mmCIF file of C-alpha atoms in Angstrom:
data_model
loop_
_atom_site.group_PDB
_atom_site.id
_atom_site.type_symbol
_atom_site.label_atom_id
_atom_site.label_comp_id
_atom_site.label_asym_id
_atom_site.label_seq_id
_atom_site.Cartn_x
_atom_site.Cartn_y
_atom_site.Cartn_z
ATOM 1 C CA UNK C 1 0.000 0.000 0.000
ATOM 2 C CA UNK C 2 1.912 2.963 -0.844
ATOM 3 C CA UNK C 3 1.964 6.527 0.727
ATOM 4 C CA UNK C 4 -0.171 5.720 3.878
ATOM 5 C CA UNK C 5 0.598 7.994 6.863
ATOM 6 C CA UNK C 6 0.327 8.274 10.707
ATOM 7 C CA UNK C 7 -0.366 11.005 12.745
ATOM 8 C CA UNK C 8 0.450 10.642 16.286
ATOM 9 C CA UNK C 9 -0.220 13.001 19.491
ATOM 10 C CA UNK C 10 0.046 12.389 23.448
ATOM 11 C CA UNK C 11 -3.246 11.705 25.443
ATOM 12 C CA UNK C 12 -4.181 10.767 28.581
ATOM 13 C CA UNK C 13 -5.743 7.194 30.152
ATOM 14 C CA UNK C 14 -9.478 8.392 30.096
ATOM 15 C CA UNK C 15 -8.939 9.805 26.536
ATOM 16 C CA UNK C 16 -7.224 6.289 25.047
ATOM 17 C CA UNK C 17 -10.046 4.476 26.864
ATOM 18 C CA UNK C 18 -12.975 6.119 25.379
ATOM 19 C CA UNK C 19 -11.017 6.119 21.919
ATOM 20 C CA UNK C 20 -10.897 2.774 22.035
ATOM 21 C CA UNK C 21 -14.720 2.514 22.341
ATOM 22 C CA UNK C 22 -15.433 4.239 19.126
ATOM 23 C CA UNK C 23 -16.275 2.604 16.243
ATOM 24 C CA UNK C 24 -15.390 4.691 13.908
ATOM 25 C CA UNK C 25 -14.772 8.302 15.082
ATOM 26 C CA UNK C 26 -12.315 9.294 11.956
ATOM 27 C CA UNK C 27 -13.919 7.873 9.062
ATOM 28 C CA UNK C 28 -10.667 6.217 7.081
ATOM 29 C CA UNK C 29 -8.469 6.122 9.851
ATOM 30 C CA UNK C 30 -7.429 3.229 11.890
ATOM 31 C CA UNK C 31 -6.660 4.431 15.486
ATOM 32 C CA UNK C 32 -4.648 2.523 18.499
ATOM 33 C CA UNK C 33 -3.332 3.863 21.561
ATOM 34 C CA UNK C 34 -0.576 2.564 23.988
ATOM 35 C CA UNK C 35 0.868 2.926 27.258
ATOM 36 C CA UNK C 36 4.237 4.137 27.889
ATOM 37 C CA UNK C 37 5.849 4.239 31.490
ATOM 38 C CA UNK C 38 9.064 6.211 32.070
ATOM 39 C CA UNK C 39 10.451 6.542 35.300
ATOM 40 C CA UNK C 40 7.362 5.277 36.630
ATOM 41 C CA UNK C 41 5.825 8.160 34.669
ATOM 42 C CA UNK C 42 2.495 6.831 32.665
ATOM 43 C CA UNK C 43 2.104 7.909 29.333
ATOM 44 C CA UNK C 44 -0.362 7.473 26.771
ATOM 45 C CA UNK C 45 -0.095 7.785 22.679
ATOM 46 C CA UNK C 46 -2.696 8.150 20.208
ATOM 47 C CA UNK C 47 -1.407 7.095 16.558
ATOM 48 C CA UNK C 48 -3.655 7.447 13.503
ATOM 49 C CA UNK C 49 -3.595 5.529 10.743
ATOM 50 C CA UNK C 50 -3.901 6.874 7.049
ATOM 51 C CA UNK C 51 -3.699 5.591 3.501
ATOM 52 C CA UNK C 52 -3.239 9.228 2.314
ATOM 53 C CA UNK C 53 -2.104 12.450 3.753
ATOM 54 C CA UNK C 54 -4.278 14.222 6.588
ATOM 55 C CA UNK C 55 -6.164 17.415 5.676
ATOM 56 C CA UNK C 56 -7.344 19.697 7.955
ATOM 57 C CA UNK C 57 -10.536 18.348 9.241
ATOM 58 C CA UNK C 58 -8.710 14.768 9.487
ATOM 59 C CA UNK C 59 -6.102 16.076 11.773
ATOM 60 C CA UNK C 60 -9.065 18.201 13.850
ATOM 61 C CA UNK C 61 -11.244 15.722 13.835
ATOM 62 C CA UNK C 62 -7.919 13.212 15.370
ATOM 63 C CA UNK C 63 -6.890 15.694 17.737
ATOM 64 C CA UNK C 64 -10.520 16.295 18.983
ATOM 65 C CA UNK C 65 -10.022 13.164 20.356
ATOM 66 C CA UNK C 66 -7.352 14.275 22.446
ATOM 67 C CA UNK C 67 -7.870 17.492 23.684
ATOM 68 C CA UNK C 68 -5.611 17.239 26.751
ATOM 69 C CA UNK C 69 -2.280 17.080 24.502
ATOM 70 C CA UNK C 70 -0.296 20.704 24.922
ATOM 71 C CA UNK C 71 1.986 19.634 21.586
ATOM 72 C CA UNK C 72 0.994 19.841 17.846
ATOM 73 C CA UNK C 73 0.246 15.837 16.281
ATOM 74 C CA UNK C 74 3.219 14.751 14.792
ATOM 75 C CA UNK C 75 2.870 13.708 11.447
ATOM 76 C CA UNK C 76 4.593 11.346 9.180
ATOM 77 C CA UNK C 77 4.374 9.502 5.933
ATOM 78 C CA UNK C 78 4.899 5.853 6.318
ATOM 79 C CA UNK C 79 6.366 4.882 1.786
ATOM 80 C CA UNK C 80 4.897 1.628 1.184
ATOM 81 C CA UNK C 81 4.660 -0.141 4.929
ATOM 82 C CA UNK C 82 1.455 -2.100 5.210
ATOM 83 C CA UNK C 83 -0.199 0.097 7.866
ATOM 84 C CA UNK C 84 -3.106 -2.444 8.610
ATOM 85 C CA UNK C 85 -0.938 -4.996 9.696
ATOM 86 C CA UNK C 86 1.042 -2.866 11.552
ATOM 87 C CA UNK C 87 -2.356 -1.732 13.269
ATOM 88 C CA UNK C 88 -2.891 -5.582 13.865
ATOM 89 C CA UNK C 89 0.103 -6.094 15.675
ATOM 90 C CA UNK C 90 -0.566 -7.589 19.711
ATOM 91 C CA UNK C 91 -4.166 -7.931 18.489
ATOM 92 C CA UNK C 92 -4.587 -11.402 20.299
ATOM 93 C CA UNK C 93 -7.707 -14.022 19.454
ATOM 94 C CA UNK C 94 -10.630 -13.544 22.086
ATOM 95 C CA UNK C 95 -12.905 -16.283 23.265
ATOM 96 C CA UNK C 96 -16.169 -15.252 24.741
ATOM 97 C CA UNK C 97 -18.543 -17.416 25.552
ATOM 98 C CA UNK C 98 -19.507 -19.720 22.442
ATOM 99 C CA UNK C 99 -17.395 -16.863 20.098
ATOM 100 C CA UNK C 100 -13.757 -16.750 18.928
ATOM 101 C CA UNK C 101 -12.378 -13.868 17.194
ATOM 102 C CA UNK C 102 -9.005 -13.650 15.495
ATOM 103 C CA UNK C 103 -7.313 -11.626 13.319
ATOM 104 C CA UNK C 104 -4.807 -14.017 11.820
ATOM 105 C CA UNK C 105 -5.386 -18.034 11.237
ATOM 106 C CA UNK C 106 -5.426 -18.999 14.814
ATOM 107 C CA UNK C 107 -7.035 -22.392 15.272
ATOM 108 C CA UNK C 108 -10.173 -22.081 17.177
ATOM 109 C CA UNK C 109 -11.175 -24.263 20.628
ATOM 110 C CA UNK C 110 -13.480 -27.015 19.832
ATOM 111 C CA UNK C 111 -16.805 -25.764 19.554
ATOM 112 C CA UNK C 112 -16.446 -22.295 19.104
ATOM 113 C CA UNK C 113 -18.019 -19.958 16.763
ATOM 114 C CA UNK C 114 -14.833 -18.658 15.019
ATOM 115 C CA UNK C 115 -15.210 -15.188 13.392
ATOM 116 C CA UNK C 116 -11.740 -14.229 11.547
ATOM 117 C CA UNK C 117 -12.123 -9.979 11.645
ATOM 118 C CA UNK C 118 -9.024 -8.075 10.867
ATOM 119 C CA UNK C 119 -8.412 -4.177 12.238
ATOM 120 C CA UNK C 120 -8.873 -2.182 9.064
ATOM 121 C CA UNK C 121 -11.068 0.582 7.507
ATOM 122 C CA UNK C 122 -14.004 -0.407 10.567
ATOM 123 C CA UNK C 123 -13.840 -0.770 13.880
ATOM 124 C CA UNK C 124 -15.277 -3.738 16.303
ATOM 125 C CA UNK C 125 -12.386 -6.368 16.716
ATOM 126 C CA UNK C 126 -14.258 -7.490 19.296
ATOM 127 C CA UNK C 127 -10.834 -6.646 21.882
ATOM 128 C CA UNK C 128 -12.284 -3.847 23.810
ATOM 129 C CA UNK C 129 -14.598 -4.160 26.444
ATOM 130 C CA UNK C 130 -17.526 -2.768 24.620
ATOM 131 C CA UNK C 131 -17.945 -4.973 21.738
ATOM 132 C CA UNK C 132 -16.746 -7.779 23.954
ATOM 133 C CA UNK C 133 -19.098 -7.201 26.837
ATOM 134 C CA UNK C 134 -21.855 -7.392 23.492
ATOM 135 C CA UNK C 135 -20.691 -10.562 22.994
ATOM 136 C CA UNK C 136 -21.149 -12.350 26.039
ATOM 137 C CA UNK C 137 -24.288 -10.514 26.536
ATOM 138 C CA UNK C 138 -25.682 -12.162 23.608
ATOM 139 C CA UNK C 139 -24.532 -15.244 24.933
ATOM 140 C CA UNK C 140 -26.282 -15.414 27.616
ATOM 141 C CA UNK C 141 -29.670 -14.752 25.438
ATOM 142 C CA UNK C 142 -29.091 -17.719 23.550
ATOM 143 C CA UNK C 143 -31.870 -19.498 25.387
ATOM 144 C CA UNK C 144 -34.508 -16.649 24.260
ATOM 145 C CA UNK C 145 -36.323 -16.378 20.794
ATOM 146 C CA UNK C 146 -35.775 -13.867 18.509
ATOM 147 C CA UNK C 147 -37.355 -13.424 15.249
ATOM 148 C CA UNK C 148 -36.586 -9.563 14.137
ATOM 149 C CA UNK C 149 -33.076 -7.692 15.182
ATOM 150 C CA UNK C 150 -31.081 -5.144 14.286
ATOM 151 C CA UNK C 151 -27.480 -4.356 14.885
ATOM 152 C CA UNK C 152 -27.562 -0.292 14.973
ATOM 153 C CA UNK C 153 -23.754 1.152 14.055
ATOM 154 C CA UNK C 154 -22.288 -2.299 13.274
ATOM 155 C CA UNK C 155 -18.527 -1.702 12.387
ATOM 156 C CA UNK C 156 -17.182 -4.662 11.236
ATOM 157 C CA UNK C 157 -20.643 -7.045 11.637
ATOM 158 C CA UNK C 158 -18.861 -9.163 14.059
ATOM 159 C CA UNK C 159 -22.184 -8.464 16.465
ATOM 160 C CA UNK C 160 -24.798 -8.510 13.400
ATOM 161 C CA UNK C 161 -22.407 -12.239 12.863
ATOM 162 C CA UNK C 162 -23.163 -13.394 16.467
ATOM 163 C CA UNK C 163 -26.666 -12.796 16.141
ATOM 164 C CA UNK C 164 -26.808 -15.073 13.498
ATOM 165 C CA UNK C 165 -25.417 -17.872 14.897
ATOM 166 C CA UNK C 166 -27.608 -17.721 17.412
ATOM 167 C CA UNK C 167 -30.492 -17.089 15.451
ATOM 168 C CA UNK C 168 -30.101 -18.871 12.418
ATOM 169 C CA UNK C 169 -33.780 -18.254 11.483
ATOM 170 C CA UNK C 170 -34.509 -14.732 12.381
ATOM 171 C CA UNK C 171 -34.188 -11.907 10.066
ATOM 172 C CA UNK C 172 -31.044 -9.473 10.461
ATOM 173 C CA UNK C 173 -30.167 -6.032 9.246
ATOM 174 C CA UNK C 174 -26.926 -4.346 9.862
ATOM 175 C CA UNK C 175 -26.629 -0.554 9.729
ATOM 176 C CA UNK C 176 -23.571 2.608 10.213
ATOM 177 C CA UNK C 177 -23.650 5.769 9.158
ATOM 178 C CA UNK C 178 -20.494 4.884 6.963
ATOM 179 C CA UNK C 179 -20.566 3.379 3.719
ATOM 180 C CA UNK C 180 -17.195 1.938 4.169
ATOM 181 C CA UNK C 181 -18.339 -0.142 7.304
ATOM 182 C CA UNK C 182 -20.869 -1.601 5.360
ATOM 183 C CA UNK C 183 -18.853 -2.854 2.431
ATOM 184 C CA UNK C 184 -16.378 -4.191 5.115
ATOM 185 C CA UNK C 185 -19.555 -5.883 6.600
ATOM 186 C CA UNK C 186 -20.408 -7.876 3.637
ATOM 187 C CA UNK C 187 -16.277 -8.275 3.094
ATOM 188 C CA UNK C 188 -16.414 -9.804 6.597
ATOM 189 C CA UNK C 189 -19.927 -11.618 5.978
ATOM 190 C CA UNK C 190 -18.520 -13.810 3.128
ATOM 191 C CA UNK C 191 -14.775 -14.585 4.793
ATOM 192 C CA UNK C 192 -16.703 -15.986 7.840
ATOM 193 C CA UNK C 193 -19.137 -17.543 5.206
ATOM 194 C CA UNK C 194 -22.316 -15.717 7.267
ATOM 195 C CA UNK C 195 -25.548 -15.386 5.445
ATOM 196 C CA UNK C 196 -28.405 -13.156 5.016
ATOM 197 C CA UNK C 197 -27.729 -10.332 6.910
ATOM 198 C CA UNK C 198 -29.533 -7.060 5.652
ATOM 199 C CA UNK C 199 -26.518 -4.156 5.313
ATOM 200 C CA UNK C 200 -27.888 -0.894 5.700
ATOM 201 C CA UNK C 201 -26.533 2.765 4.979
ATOM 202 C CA UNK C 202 -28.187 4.396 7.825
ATOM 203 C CA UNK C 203 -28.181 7.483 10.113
ATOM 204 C CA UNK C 204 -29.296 5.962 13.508
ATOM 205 C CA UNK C 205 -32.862 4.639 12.381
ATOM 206 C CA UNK C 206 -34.085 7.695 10.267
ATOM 207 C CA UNK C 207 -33.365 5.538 7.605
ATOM 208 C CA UNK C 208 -36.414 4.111 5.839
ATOM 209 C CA UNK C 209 -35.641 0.668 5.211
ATOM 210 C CA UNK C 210 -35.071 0.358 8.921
ATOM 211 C CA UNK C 211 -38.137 1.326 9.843
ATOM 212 C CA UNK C 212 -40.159 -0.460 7.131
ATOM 213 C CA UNK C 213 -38.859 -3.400 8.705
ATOM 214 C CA UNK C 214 -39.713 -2.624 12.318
ATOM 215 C CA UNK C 215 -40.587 -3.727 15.311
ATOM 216 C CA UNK C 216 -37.311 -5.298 16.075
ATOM 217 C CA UNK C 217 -37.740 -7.976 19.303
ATOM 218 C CA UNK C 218 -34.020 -7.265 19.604
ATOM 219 C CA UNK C 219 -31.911 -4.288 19.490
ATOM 220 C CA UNK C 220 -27.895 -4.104 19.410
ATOM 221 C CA UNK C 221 -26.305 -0.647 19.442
ATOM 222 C CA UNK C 222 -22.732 -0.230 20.465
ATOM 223 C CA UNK C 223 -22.137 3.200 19.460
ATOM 224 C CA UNK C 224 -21.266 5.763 22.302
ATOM 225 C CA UNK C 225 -23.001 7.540 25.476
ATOM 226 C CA UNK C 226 -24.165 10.696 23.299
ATOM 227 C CA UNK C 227 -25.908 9.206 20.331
ATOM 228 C CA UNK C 228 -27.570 6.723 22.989
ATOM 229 C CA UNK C 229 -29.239 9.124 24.747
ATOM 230 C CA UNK C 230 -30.214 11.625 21.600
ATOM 231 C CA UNK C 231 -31.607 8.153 19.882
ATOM 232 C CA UNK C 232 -33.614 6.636 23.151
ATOM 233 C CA UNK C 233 -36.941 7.649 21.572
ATOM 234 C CA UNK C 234 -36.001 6.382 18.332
ATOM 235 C CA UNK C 235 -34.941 3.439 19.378
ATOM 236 C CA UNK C 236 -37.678 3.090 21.640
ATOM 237 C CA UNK C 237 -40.153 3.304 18.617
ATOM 238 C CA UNK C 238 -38.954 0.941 17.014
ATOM 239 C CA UNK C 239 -38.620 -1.605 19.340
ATOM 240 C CA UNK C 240 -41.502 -4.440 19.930
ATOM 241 C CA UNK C 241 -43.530 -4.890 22.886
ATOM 242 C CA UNK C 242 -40.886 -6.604 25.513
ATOM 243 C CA UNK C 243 -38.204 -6.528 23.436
ATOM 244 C CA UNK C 244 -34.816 -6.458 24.323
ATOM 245 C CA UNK C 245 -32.350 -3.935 23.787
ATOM 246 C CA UNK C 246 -28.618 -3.809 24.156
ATOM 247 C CA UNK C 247 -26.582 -0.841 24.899
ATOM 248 C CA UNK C 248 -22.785 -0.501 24.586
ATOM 249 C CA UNK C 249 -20.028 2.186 24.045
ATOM 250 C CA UNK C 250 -20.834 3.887 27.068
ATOM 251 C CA UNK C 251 -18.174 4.557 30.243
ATOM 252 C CA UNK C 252 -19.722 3.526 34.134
ATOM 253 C CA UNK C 253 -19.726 6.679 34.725
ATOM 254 C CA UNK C 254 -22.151 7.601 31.946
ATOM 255 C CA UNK C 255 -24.172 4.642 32.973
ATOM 256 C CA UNK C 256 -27.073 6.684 35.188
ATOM 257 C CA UNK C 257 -27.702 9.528 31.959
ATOM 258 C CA UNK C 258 -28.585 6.379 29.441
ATOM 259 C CA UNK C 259 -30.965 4.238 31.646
ATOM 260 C CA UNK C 260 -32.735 7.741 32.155
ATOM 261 C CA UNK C 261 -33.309 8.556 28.674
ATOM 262 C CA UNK C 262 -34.553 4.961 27.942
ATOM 263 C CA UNK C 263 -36.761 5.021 31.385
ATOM 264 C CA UNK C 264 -38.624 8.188 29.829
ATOM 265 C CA UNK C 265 -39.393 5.782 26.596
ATOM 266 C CA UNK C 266 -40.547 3.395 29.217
ATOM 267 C CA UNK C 267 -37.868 0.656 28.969
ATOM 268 C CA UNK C 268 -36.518 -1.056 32.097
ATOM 269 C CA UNK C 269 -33.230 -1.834 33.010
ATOM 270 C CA UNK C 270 -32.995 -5.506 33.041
ATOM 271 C CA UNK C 271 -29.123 -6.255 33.530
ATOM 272 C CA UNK C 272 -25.323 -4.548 33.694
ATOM 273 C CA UNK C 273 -22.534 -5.665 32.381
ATOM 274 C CA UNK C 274 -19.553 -3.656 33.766
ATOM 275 C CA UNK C 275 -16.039 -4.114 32.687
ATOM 276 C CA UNK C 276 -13.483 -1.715 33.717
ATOM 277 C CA UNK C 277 -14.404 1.524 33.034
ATOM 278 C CA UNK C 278 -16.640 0.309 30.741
ATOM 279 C CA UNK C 279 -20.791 -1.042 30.885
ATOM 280 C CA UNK C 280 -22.994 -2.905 28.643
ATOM 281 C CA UNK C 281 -26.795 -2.719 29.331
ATOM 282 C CA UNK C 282 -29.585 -4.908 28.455
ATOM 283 C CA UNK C 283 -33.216 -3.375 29.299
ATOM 284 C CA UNK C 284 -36.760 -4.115 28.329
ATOM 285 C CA UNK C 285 -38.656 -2.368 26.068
ATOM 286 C CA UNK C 286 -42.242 -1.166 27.096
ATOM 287 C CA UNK C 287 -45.087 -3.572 27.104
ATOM 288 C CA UNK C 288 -47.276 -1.154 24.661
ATOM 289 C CA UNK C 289 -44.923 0.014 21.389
ATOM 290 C CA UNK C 290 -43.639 3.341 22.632
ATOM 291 C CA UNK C 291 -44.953 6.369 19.849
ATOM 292 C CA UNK C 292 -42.820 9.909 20.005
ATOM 293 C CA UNK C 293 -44.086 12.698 21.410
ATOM 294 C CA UNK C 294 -43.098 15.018 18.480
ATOM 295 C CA UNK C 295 -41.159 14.296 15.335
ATOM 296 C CA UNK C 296 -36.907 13.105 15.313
ATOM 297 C CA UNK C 297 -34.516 16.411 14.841
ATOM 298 C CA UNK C 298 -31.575 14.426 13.106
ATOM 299 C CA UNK C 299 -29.974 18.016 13.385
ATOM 300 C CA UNK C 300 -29.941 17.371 17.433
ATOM 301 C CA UNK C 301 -27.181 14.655 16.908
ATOM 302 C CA UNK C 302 -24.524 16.353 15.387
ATOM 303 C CA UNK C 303 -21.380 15.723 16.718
ATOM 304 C CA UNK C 304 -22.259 12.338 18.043
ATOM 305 C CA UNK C 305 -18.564 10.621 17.007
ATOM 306 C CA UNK C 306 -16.577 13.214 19.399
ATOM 307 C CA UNK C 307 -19.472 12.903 22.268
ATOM 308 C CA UNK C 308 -17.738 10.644 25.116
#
């Protein structure tokens, strides 16, 4: 791959933490962060990921993500290095629950669910505690029925994938804002040999197609703490009677602001699970479909990728 680039600039613990949450907060960029201790002096890095040169709203829109570093991002053009792999690099296979996720061809344990995702153009490896936390909290639905979901801001599928296994017969549509998470979707979809999943070019569920194809008896969205809260009465509407809904991307400390905004639409927390810094939520949608007070304002959610 020739001319790809890197932009790198200091940050702090919180700020790597909820970087690593995003799926895809700089569209095009592949972003990883590491610790450095010197002199028993912790210090973070953010490094950036191009395949071409940063323009100005690229670099903002990196060092928005940082806004604690005092130093301009350093920035530096990488010739012909293959910057994916190099993003790839310590990226060891998970195993959660029933699922195994690997980036390389890692042999999986005997009855596993092996999903082979690579770091790349979308985000959702399934390493960080958000998208991990997902996983084992649809693993321990795999006893309930579910015959309509959705997997709202999807990154690389690996959740929509999940679903599926678990739910070979129910329908399943896949959405994000970003075109190019949705071709690396269906990229991912045929590697792991996954079928019938409905991919979806969507902002949040304003989209048509998603809801033409409500109610959904279960809800996945792993996005962040911001969009969560502007999208609770979306969400909300287009969820069935009962059904379940999954929250993700979202800090412990944000924890108390989402279960609010879903308790107005009349969903009930049902279960937390906290990793870290980090909490996944499952609640229960209302027993009568939940109908908006007034129309959505898709102008009220601008901003949502830098909202941690």
């Amino acid at each position: 791959m020739s001319g790809s680039w890197k932009v790198s600039l200091s940050c702090t613990r919180f700020e790597a933490e909820a970087i690593d949450g995003f799926d895809e907060p700089v569209p095009g960029a592949v972003l990883m962060t590491s610790e450095e201790v010197e002199d028993d002096v912790e210090r973070w890095r953010l490094d950036a990921y191009l395949e071409h040169e940063p323009d100005g709203a690229t670099l903002a829109a990196i060092c928005a993500l940082a806004p604690s570093a005092a130093a301009e991002p350093q920035v530096e053009r990488l010739g012909d290095e293959d910057w994916v792999s190099m993003s790839q690099a310590g990226l060891e296979p998970l195993h959660v629950g029933r699922f195994f996720v690997h980036a390389d061809d890692t042999r999986a344990p005997p009855g596993a669910r092996a999903f082979h995702i690579k770091a790349g153009r979308a985000f959702g490896t399934g390493h960080h505690e958000t998208t991990s936390g997902c996983l084992r909290m649809l693993d321990d639905l795999a006893d309930r029925a579910f015959g309509n979901i959705i997997d709202i801001g999807t990154g690389t599928g690996l959740l929509a994938f999940a679903a599926r296994h678990l739910w070979p017969d129910a329908r399943i549509m896949a959405t994000d804002i970003d075109p190019v998470a949705i071709e690396v979707t269906a990229e991912n979809a045929a590697v792991n040999h996954v079928p019938n999943i409905d991919l979806v070019v969507a902002d949040g569920t304003l989209d048509p197609a998603v809801t033409q194809a409500a109610p959904y008896d279960l809800i996945i969205a792993n996005i962040l703490a911001g969009p969560l809260v502007s999208m609770a009465p979306e969400i909300a509407s287009i969820a069935a009677p009962r059904a379940t809904i999954v929250l993700a991307g979202l800090l412990e400390t944000q924890r108390e602001s989402v279960v609010a905004a879903y308790r107005a639409c009349g969903c009930a927390l049902e279960a937390v699970d906290r990793r870290g810094d980090w909490s996944v939520l499952r609640l229960t949608a209302a027993a009568a479909r939940f109908v908006p007070s007034g129309p959505f304002d898709p102008k009220g959610r601008d901003g949502w990728a830098l909202d941690i």
